[in-house]
Amino acid sequence: MTSDVHVVIPARYASSRLPAKPLVDLGGQPLVQRTYRRAQQSGFSTLVAVDDERIAKAVRRFGGELLLTPPDLPSGTDRAAYVATELGWSDDDIVINLQVDEPFFPPAHLVALAAALRSDSHHAICTLACPLDDPVEIADENCVKVVCTLDGSALYFSRAPIPWKRGGMGPAPKGVLRHIGVYAYRVRALRRLCELEPSPAELTESLEQLRALENRLSIRVIVADDVPPRGIDVEADLQRAREFLAQASEQD
């Protein structure tokens, strides 16, 4: 196990779109257990940052590592920073913030994020994106897009279609990237980000990563060839995940 890389899974009980999300059943196991076991396959230490004793009880039941965090922390990023401080992780350690609603996230992508950040002295944060050519998804405000420099630094994230093709007609422009919301941080950058006030673009777009860019915390973007399955945000996503899991079980 790599001792300087830690996967933190923030798990919040009071999800507005899917109540008690970490505890919903997915193939006979709570969602938090599915995500935890998947993350463990990366070989990194894995911990759930919980805000409610009901989630803590579920994590203890399957033998997972956890830390209770204050319920008033505003985001999963703040929970990850709280964990890093409470456990005394080094400023140079790497924290991967994996959302609890990503039970099928490829462990290889977690390894790639950590490796990219470890070998990079310029960026303090690393995230993922994948090619996007579906005009419907490009126009969907729930599908976040990212534009990068030629060497892979994020220029801007947006819910709007970017880059915008002049005239707005015809096929989707080439090179559109869909952001995949999993981040690797050096601990010092994670703490710094959580110390900063929400920024103007962040508040406009409701995208926390813009706070980093507006404060000159550079973000490296790795383009993944394969697209991870969608996370579970609403009931329809949960049903789709159950069908995906059932199909995978039939193929085994």
PDB file of C-alpha atoms in Angstrom:
ATOM      1  CA  MET A   1       0.000   0.000   0.000  1.00  0.00           C
ATOM      2  CA  THR A   2       1.309   3.463  -0.931  1.00  0.00           C
ATOM      3  CA  SER A   3       1.545   5.436   2.312  1.00  0.00           C
ATOM      4  CA  ASP A   4       1.579   8.968   0.866  1.00  0.00           C
ATOM      5  CA  VAL A   5      -1.642   8.651  -1.161  1.00  0.00           C
ATOM      6  CA  HIS A   6      -5.023   8.619   0.563  1.00  0.00           C
ATOM      7  CA  VAL A   7      -8.478   8.172  -0.967  1.00  0.00           C
ATOM      8  CA  VAL A   8     -11.120  10.072   1.002  1.00  0.00           C
ATOM      9  CA  ILE A   9     -14.790   9.385   0.295  1.00  0.00           C
ATOM     10  CA  PRO A  10     -16.976  12.187   1.703  1.00  0.00           C
ATOM     11  CA  ALA A  11     -20.359  10.718   2.649  1.00  0.00           C
ATOM     12  CA  ARG A  12     -23.150  13.135   3.520  1.00  0.00           C
ATOM     13  CA  TYR A  13     -26.460  11.848   4.836  1.00  0.00           C
ATOM     14  CA  ALA A  14     -28.749  14.760   3.928  1.00  0.00           C
ATOM     15  CA  SER A  15     -28.523  14.596   0.142  1.00  0.00           C
ATOM     16  CA  SER A  16     -31.297  16.740  -1.339  1.00  0.00           C
ATOM     17  CA  ARG A  17     -31.756  14.822  -4.596  1.00  0.00           C
ATOM     18  CA  LEU A  18     -31.384  11.296  -3.201  1.00  0.00           C
ATOM     19  CA  PRO A  19     -32.070  11.145   0.560  1.00  0.00           C
ATOM     20  CA  ALA A  20     -29.631   9.059   2.628  1.00  0.00           C
ATOM     21  CA  LYS A  21     -27.673   8.419  -0.569  1.00  0.00           C
ATOM     22  CA  PRO A  22     -24.663   6.637   1.004  1.00  0.00           C
ATOM     23  CA  LEU A  23     -26.994   4.020   2.490  1.00  0.00           C
ATOM     24  CA  VAL A  24     -29.178   3.194  -0.521  1.00  0.00           C
ATOM     25  CA  ASP A  25     -29.069  -0.458  -1.506  1.00  0.00           C
ATOM     26  CA  LEU A  26     -27.014  -1.410  -4.547  1.00  0.00           C
ATOM     27  CA  GLY A  27     -26.951  -5.132  -5.186  1.00  0.00           C
ATOM     28  CA  GLY A  28     -27.372  -6.059  -1.538  1.00  0.00           C
ATOM     29  CA  GLN A  29     -24.780  -3.617  -0.215  1.00  0.00           C
ATOM     30  CA  PRO A  30     -25.028   0.055   0.780  1.00  0.00           C
ATOM     31  CA  LEU A  31     -23.681   2.411  -1.856  1.00  0.00           C
ATOM     32  CA  VAL A  32     -20.877   3.571   0.439  1.00  0.00           C
ATOM     33  CA  GLN A  33     -19.602  -0.008   0.714  1.00  0.00           C
ATOM     34  CA  ARG A  34     -19.558  -0.464  -3.073  1.00  0.00           C
ATOM     35  CA  THR A  35     -17.586   2.740  -3.556  1.00  0.00           C
ATOM     36  CA  TYR A  36     -15.208   1.946  -0.697  1.00  0.00           C
ATOM     37  CA  ARG A  37     -14.373  -1.543  -1.954  1.00  0.00           C
ATOM     38  CA  ARG A  38     -13.854  -0.219  -5.469  1.00  0.00           C
ATOM     39  CA  ALA A  39     -11.476   2.474  -4.232  1.00  0.00           C
ATOM     40  CA  GLN A  40      -9.503  -0.072  -2.217  1.00  0.00           C
ATOM     41  CA  GLN A  41      -8.614  -1.834  -5.462  1.00  0.00           C
ATOM     42  CA  SER A  42      -6.300   1.103  -6.218  1.00  0.00           C
ATOM     43  CA  GLY A  43      -3.973  -0.078  -3.455  1.00  0.00           C
ATOM     44  CA  PHE A  44      -4.226   3.276  -1.659  1.00  0.00           C
ATOM     45  CA  SER A  45      -5.411   3.755   1.906  1.00  0.00           C
ATOM     46  CA  THR A  46      -9.141   4.469   1.825  1.00  0.00           C
ATOM     47  CA  LEU A  47     -11.303   6.276   4.376  1.00  0.00           C
ATOM     48  CA  VAL A  48     -14.897   7.502   4.526  1.00  0.00           C
ATOM     49  CA  ALA A  49     -15.456  11.023   5.883  1.00  0.00           C
ATOM     50  CA  VAL A  50     -18.941  10.777   7.394  1.00  0.00           C
ATOM     51  CA  ASP A  51     -21.212  13.433   8.852  1.00  0.00           C
ATOM     52  CA  ASP A  52     -23.798  11.165  10.461  1.00  0.00           C
ATOM     53  CA  GLU A  53     -23.668   8.253  12.888  1.00  0.00           C
ATOM     54  CA  ARG A  54     -25.988   6.206  10.658  1.00  0.00           C
ATOM     55  CA  ILE A  55     -23.370   6.193   7.902  1.00  0.00           C
ATOM     56  CA  ALA A  56     -20.629   5.521  10.443  1.00  0.00           C
ATOM     57  CA  LYS A  57     -22.535   2.472  11.679  1.00  0.00           C
ATOM     58  CA  ALA A  58     -22.822   1.104   8.133  1.00  0.00           C
ATOM     59  CA  VAL A  59     -19.106   1.616   7.480  1.00  0.00           C
ATOM     60  CA  ARG A  60     -18.150  -0.102  10.730  1.00  0.00           C
ATOM     61  CA  ARG A  61     -20.411  -3.002   9.808  1.00  0.00           C
ATOM     62  CA  PHE A  62     -18.415  -3.791   6.661  1.00  0.00           C
ATOM     63  CA  GLY A  63     -15.065  -3.099   8.347  1.00  0.00           C
ATOM     64  CA  GLY A  64     -14.224   0.170   6.619  1.00  0.00           C
ATOM     65  CA  GLU A  65     -12.058   2.983   7.944  1.00  0.00           C
ATOM     66  CA  LEU A  66     -13.908   6.202   8.784  1.00  0.00           C
ATOM     67  CA  LEU A  67     -13.681   9.564  10.478  1.00  0.00           C
ATOM     68  CA  LEU A  68     -16.637  11.513  11.818  1.00  0.00           C
ATOM     69  CA  THR A  69     -16.562  15.085  10.520  1.00  0.00           C
ATOM     70  CA  PRO A  70     -18.578  18.132  11.645  1.00  0.00           C
ATOM     71  CA  PRO A  71     -22.011  18.143   9.963  1.00  0.00           C
ATOM     72  CA  ASP A  72     -21.783  21.858   9.158  1.00  0.00           C
ATOM     73  CA  LEU A  73     -18.822  21.565   6.782  1.00  0.00           C
ATOM     74  CA  PRO A  74     -20.002  23.042   3.468  1.00  0.00           C
ATOM     75  CA  SER A  75     -18.587  20.518   0.985  1.00  0.00           C
ATOM     76  CA  GLY A  76     -16.878  17.202   0.421  1.00  0.00           C
ATOM     77  CA  THR A  77     -13.664  19.101  -0.233  1.00  0.00           C
ATOM     78  CA  ASP A  78     -13.870  20.602   3.250  1.00  0.00           C
ATOM     79  CA  ARG A  79     -14.422  17.128   4.700  1.00  0.00           C
ATOM     80  CA  ALA A  80     -11.321  15.841   2.915  1.00  0.00           C
ATOM     81  CA  ALA A  81      -9.292  18.782   4.263  1.00  0.00           C
ATOM     82  CA  TYR A  82     -10.624  18.147   7.768  1.00  0.00           C
ATOM     83  CA  VAL A  83      -9.511  14.516   7.553  1.00  0.00           C
ATOM     84  CA  ALA A  84      -6.029  15.515   6.356  1.00  0.00           C
ATOM     85  CA  THR A  85      -5.638  17.885   9.298  1.00  0.00           C
ATOM     86  CA  GLU A  86      -7.067  15.544  11.928  1.00  0.00           C
ATOM     87  CA  LEU A  87      -4.845  12.667  10.826  1.00  0.00           C
ATOM     88  CA  GLY A  88      -1.749  14.831  10.479  1.00  0.00           C
ATOM     89  CA  TRP A  89      -1.003  14.081   6.842  1.00  0.00           C
ATOM     90  CA  SER A  90       2.079  15.743   5.356  1.00  0.00           C
ATOM     91  CA  ASP A  91       1.753  18.804   3.110  1.00  0.00           C
ATOM     92  CA  ASP A  92       3.251  16.735   0.284  1.00  0.00           C
ATOM     93  CA  ASP A  93       0.875  13.801   0.706  1.00  0.00           C
ATOM     94  CA  ILE A  94      -1.740  13.293  -1.998  1.00  0.00           C
ATOM     95  CA  VAL A  95      -5.456  13.172  -1.229  1.00  0.00           C
ATOM     96  CA  ILE A  96      -7.881  11.833  -3.821  1.00  0.00           C
ATOM     97  CA  ASN A  97     -11.424  13.068  -3.248  1.00  0.00           C
ATOM     98  CA  LEU A  98     -13.768  10.367  -4.576  1.00  0.00           C
ATOM     99  CA  GLN A  99     -17.493  11.026  -4.356  1.00  0.00           C
ATOM    100  CA  VAL A 100     -19.557   8.392  -2.573  1.00  0.00           C
ATOM    101  CA  ASP A 101     -21.818   8.134  -5.631  1.00  0.00           C
ATOM    102  CA  GLU A 102     -19.044   6.624  -7.822  1.00  0.00           C
ATOM    103  CA  PRO A 103     -19.347   2.863  -7.120  1.00  0.00           C
ATOM    104  CA  PHE A 104     -17.966   1.857 -10.520  1.00  0.00           C
ATOM    105  CA  PHE A 105     -15.107   4.343 -10.802  1.00  0.00           C
ATOM    106  CA  PRO A 106     -12.059   2.598 -12.342  1.00  0.00           C
ATOM    107  CA  PRO A 107      -9.270   2.089  -9.783  1.00  0.00           C
ATOM    108  CA  ALA A 108      -6.762   2.581 -12.617  1.00  0.00           C
ATOM    109  CA  HIS A 109      -7.941   6.189 -12.910  1.00  0.00           C
ATOM    110  CA  LEU A 110      -7.177   6.769  -9.229  1.00  0.00           C
ATOM    111  CA  VAL A 111      -3.686   5.384  -9.783  1.00  0.00           C
ATOM    112  CA  ALA A 112      -3.233   7.603 -12.851  1.00  0.00           C
ATOM    113  CA  LEU A 113      -4.286  10.714 -10.923  1.00  0.00           C
ATOM    114  CA  ALA A 114      -1.823  10.025  -8.120  1.00  0.00           C
ATOM    115  CA  ALA A 115       1.024   9.218 -10.518  1.00  0.00           C
ATOM    116  CA  ALA A 116       0.429  12.361 -12.559  1.00  0.00           C
ATOM    117  CA  LEU A 117       0.405  14.618  -9.507  1.00  0.00           C
ATOM    118  CA  ARG A 118       3.394  12.930  -7.897  1.00  0.00           C
ATOM    119  CA  SER A 119       5.525  13.560 -11.006  1.00  0.00           C
ATOM    120  CA  ASP A 120       4.323  17.148 -11.492  1.00  0.00           C
ATOM    121  CA  SER A 121       5.994  20.016  -9.648  1.00  0.00           C
ATOM    122  CA  HIS A 122       3.903  22.724 -11.342  1.00  0.00           C
ATOM    123  CA  HIS A 123       0.327  21.688 -10.555  1.00  0.00           C
ATOM    124  CA  ALA A 124      -1.139  21.318  -7.081  1.00  0.00           C
ATOM    125  CA  ILE A 125      -4.376  19.674  -8.231  1.00  0.00           C
ATOM    126  CA  CYS A 126      -5.123  17.024 -10.840  1.00  0.00           C
ATOM    127  CA  THR A 127      -8.447  15.921 -12.309  1.00  0.00           C
ATOM    128  CA  LEU A 128      -9.880  13.929 -15.210  1.00  0.00           C
ATOM    129  CA  ALA A 129     -11.795  14.592 -18.406  1.00  0.00           C
ATOM    130  CA  CYS A 130     -12.955  12.541 -21.378  1.00  0.00           C
ATOM    131  CA  PRO A 131     -13.801  13.378 -25.005  1.00  0.00           C
ATOM    132  CA  LEU A 132     -17.384  14.481 -25.614  1.00  0.00           C
ATOM    133  CA  ASP A 133     -19.149  14.611 -28.982  1.00  0.00           C
ATOM    134  CA  ASP A 134     -22.842  14.246 -28.086  1.00  0.00           C
ATOM    135  CA  PRO A 135     -24.562  17.600 -28.837  1.00  0.00           C
ATOM    136  CA  VAL A 136     -27.245  16.903 -26.225  1.00  0.00           C
ATOM    137  CA  GLU A 137     -24.677  16.359 -23.476  1.00  0.00           C
ATOM    138  CA  ILE A 138     -22.635  19.338 -24.621  1.00  0.00           C
ATOM    139  CA  ALA A 139     -25.723  21.526 -24.167  1.00  0.00           C
ATOM    140  CA  ASP A 140     -26.669  19.946 -20.816  1.00  0.00           C
ATOM    141  CA  GLU A 141     -25.803  22.244 -17.892  1.00  0.00           C
ATOM    142  CA  ASN A 142     -25.390  19.192 -15.652  1.00  0.00           C
ATOM    143  CA  CYS A 143     -22.537  18.044 -17.890  1.00  0.00           C
ATOM    144  CA  VAL A 144     -19.519  20.180 -16.989  1.00  0.00           C
ATOM    145  CA  LYS A 145     -17.067  20.980 -19.779  1.00  0.00           C
ATOM    146  CA  VAL A 146     -13.420  21.992 -19.494  1.00  0.00           C
ATOM    147  CA  VAL A 147     -11.060  23.816 -21.852  1.00  0.00           C
ATOM    148  CA  CYS A 148      -7.330  23.204 -21.421  1.00  0.00           C
ATOM    149  CA  THR A 149      -4.014  24.556 -22.596  1.00  0.00           C
ATOM    150  CA  LEU A 150      -2.147  22.458 -25.137  1.00  0.00           C
ATOM    151  CA  ASP A 151      -0.042  20.957 -22.354  1.00  0.00           C
ATOM    152  CA  GLY A 152      -3.024  19.969 -20.212  1.00  0.00           C
ATOM    153  CA  SER A 153      -3.642  22.766 -17.716  1.00  0.00           C
ATOM    154  CA  ALA A 154      -7.260  23.736 -17.114  1.00  0.00           C
ATOM    155  CA  LEU A 155      -8.192  27.159 -18.483  1.00  0.00           C
ATOM    156  CA  TYR A 156     -11.870  27.142 -17.501  1.00  0.00           C
ATOM    157  CA  PHE A 157     -14.708  24.848 -16.453  1.00  0.00           C
ATOM    158  CA  SER A 158     -18.290  25.625 -17.412  1.00  0.00           C
ATOM    159  CA  ARG A 159     -21.815  24.285 -17.522  1.00  0.00           C
ATOM    160  CA  ALA A 160     -22.169  26.111 -20.830  1.00  0.00           C
ATOM    161  CA  PRO A 161     -20.995  24.582 -24.127  1.00  0.00           C
ATOM    162  CA  ILE A 162     -17.277  25.400 -24.367  1.00  0.00           C
ATOM    163  CA  PRO A 163     -15.480  25.917 -26.599  1.00  0.00           C
ATOM    164  CA  TRP A 164     -18.376  27.595 -28.417  1.00  0.00           C
ATOM    165  CA  LYS A 165     -18.448  27.103 -32.171  1.00  0.00           C
ATOM    166  CA  ARG A 166     -18.963  30.427 -33.922  1.00  0.00           C
ATOM    167  CA  GLY A 167     -22.358  30.447 -35.581  1.00  0.00           C
ATOM    168  CA  GLY A 168     -23.566  27.695 -33.281  1.00  0.00           C
ATOM    169  CA  MET A 169     -24.696  25.440 -36.129  1.00  0.00           C
ATOM    170  CA  GLY A 170     -23.551  22.134 -37.561  1.00  0.00           C
ATOM    171  CA  PRO A 171     -21.858  19.210 -35.827  1.00  0.00           C
ATOM    172  CA  ALA A 172     -20.318  19.498 -32.398  1.00  0.00           C
ATOM    173  CA  PRO A 173     -16.852  21.064 -32.402  1.00  0.00           C
ATOM    174  CA  LYS A 174     -13.878  18.762 -32.056  1.00  0.00           C
ATOM    175  CA  GLY A 175     -11.940  18.634 -28.832  1.00  0.00           C
ATOM    176  CA  VAL A 176     -14.805  19.149 -26.383  1.00  0.00           C
ATOM    177  CA  LEU A 177     -13.998  17.589 -23.003  1.00  0.00           C
ATOM    178  CA  ARG A 178     -16.410  16.478 -20.298  1.00  0.00           C
ATOM    179  CA  HIS A 179     -15.054  16.988 -16.821  1.00  0.00           C
ATOM    180  CA  ILE A 180     -15.024  13.968 -14.509  1.00  0.00           C
ATOM    181  CA  GLY A 181     -15.349  15.324 -10.979  1.00  0.00           C
ATOM    182  CA  VAL A 182     -12.662  13.363  -9.156  1.00  0.00           C
ATOM    183  CA  TYR A 183      -9.647  15.295  -7.852  1.00  0.00           C
ATOM    184  CA  ALA A 184      -6.183  14.582  -6.509  1.00  0.00           C
ATOM    185  CA  TYR A 185      -4.677  17.317  -4.313  1.00  0.00           C
ATOM    186  CA  ARG A 186      -1.433  17.869  -2.538  1.00  0.00           C
ATOM    187  CA  VAL A 187      -2.489  18.402   1.063  1.00  0.00           C
ATOM    188  CA  ARG A 188      -1.119  21.952   1.147  1.00  0.00           C
ATOM    189  CA  ALA A 189      -3.260  22.881  -1.885  1.00  0.00           C
ATOM    190  CA  LEU A 190      -6.337  21.225  -0.390  1.00  0.00           C
ATOM    191  CA  ARG A 191      -5.977  23.249   2.804  1.00  0.00           C
ATOM    192  CA  ARG A 192      -5.336  26.442   0.857  1.00  0.00           C
ATOM    193  CA  LEU A 193      -8.424  25.914  -1.300  1.00  0.00           C
ATOM    194  CA  CYS A 194     -10.641  25.483   1.744  1.00  0.00           C
ATOM    195  CA  GLU A 195      -9.245  28.643   3.353  1.00  0.00           C
ATOM    196  CA  LEU A 196     -10.290  30.758   0.363  1.00  0.00           C
ATOM    197  CA  GLU A 197     -13.634  32.494   0.031  1.00  0.00           C
ATOM    198  CA  PRO A 198     -15.971  31.338  -2.759  1.00  0.00           C
ATOM    199  CA  SER A 199     -14.974  33.172  -5.938  1.00  0.00           C
ATOM    200  CA  PRO A 200     -17.175  35.098  -8.414  1.00  0.00           C
ATOM    201  CA  ALA A 201     -17.090  32.533 -11.229  1.00  0.00           C
ATOM    202  CA  GLU A 202     -17.538  29.704  -8.735  1.00  0.00           C
ATOM    203  CA  LEU A 203     -20.719  31.302  -7.425  1.00  0.00           C
ATOM    204  CA  THR A 204     -22.005  32.024 -10.931  1.00  0.00           C
ATOM    205  CA  GLU A 205     -21.428  28.523 -12.309  1.00  0.00           C
ATOM    206  CA  SER A 206     -21.795  26.671  -8.980  1.00  0.00           C
ATOM    207  CA  LEU A 207     -18.475  24.935  -9.679  1.00  0.00           C
ATOM    208  CA  GLU A 208     -16.064  24.788  -6.748  1.00  0.00           C
ATOM    209  CA  GLN A 209     -13.016  24.091  -8.941  1.00  0.00           C
ATOM    210  CA  LEU A 210     -13.245  27.614 -10.364  1.00  0.00           C
ATOM    211  CA  ARG A 211     -12.194  28.922  -6.951  1.00  0.00           C
ATOM    212  CA  ALA A 212      -8.841  27.243  -7.520  1.00  0.00           C
ATOM    213  CA  LEU A 213      -8.362  28.738 -10.983  1.00  0.00           C
ATOM    214  CA  GLU A 214      -9.407  32.231  -9.908  1.00  0.00           C
ATOM    215  CA  ASN A 215      -6.804  32.069  -7.149  1.00  0.00           C
ATOM    216  CA  ARG A 216      -4.013  30.767  -9.404  1.00  0.00           C
ATOM    217  CA  LEU A 217      -4.054  27.217  -8.092  1.00  0.00           C
ATOM    218  CA  SER A 218      -3.337  25.403 -11.337  1.00  0.00           C
ATOM    219  CA  ILE A 219      -5.208  22.225 -12.224  1.00  0.00           C
ATOM    220  CA  ARG A 220      -3.788  19.528 -14.463  1.00  0.00           C
ATOM    221  CA  VAL A 221      -6.312  17.642 -16.579  1.00  0.00           C
ATOM    222  CA  ILE A 222      -5.701  14.045 -17.638  1.00  0.00           C
ATOM    223  CA  VAL A 223      -7.768  12.940 -20.627  1.00  0.00           C
ATOM    224  CA  ALA A 224      -9.039   9.392 -20.122  1.00  0.00           C
ATOM    225  CA  ASP A 225      -9.685   7.215 -23.156  1.00  0.00           C
ATOM    226  CA  ASP A 226     -12.488   5.279 -21.482  1.00  0.00           C
ATOM    227  CA  VAL A 227     -15.489   6.980 -19.953  1.00  0.00           C
ATOM    228  CA  PRO A 228     -16.325   5.949 -16.373  1.00  0.00           C
ATOM    229  CA  PRO A 229     -19.980   5.066 -15.719  1.00  0.00           C
ATOM    230  CA  ARG A 230     -22.044   8.000 -14.526  1.00  0.00           C
ATOM    231  CA  GLY A 231     -22.292   8.689 -10.827  1.00  0.00           C
ATOM    232  CA  ILE A 232     -25.523   8.305  -8.859  1.00  0.00           C
ATOM    233  CA  ASP A 233     -27.219  11.658  -8.265  1.00  0.00           C
ATOM    234  CA  VAL A 234     -30.934  10.914  -8.601  1.00  0.00           C
ATOM    235  CA  GLU A 235     -33.291   7.938  -8.447  1.00  0.00           C
ATOM    236  CA  ALA A 236     -32.995   7.298 -12.196  1.00  0.00           C
ATOM    237  CA  ASP A 237     -29.208   7.021 -11.852  1.00  0.00           C
ATOM    238  CA  LEU A 238     -29.667   4.517  -9.027  1.00  0.00           C
ATOM    239  CA  GLN A 239     -31.937   2.359 -11.158  1.00  0.00           C
ATOM    240  CA  ARG A 240     -29.436   2.492 -14.018  1.00  0.00           C
ATOM    241  CA  ALA A 241     -26.646   1.466 -11.628  1.00  0.00           C
ATOM    242  CA  ARG A 242     -28.687  -1.492 -10.399  1.00  0.00           C
ATOM    243  CA  GLU A 243     -29.263  -2.622 -13.977  1.00  0.00           C
ATOM    244  CA  PHE A 244     -25.559  -2.218 -14.765  1.00  0.00           C
ATOM    245  CA  LEU A 245     -24.609  -4.300 -11.735  1.00  0.00           C
ATOM    246  CA  ALA A 246     -27.143  -7.006 -12.605  1.00  0.00           C
ATOM    247  CA  GLN A 247     -25.807  -7.267 -16.154  1.00  0.00           C
ATOM    248  CA  ALA A 248     -22.233  -7.494 -14.877  1.00  0.00           C
ATOM    249  CA  SER A 249     -23.238 -10.290 -12.483  1.00  0.00           C
ATOM    250  CA  GLU A 250     -24.864 -12.240 -15.317  1.00  0.00           C
ATOM    251  CA  GLN A 251     -21.659 -12.052 -17.357  1.00  0.00           C
ATOM    252  CA  ASP A 252     -19.500 -13.426 -14.515  1.00  0.00           C
TER     253      ASP A 252
END
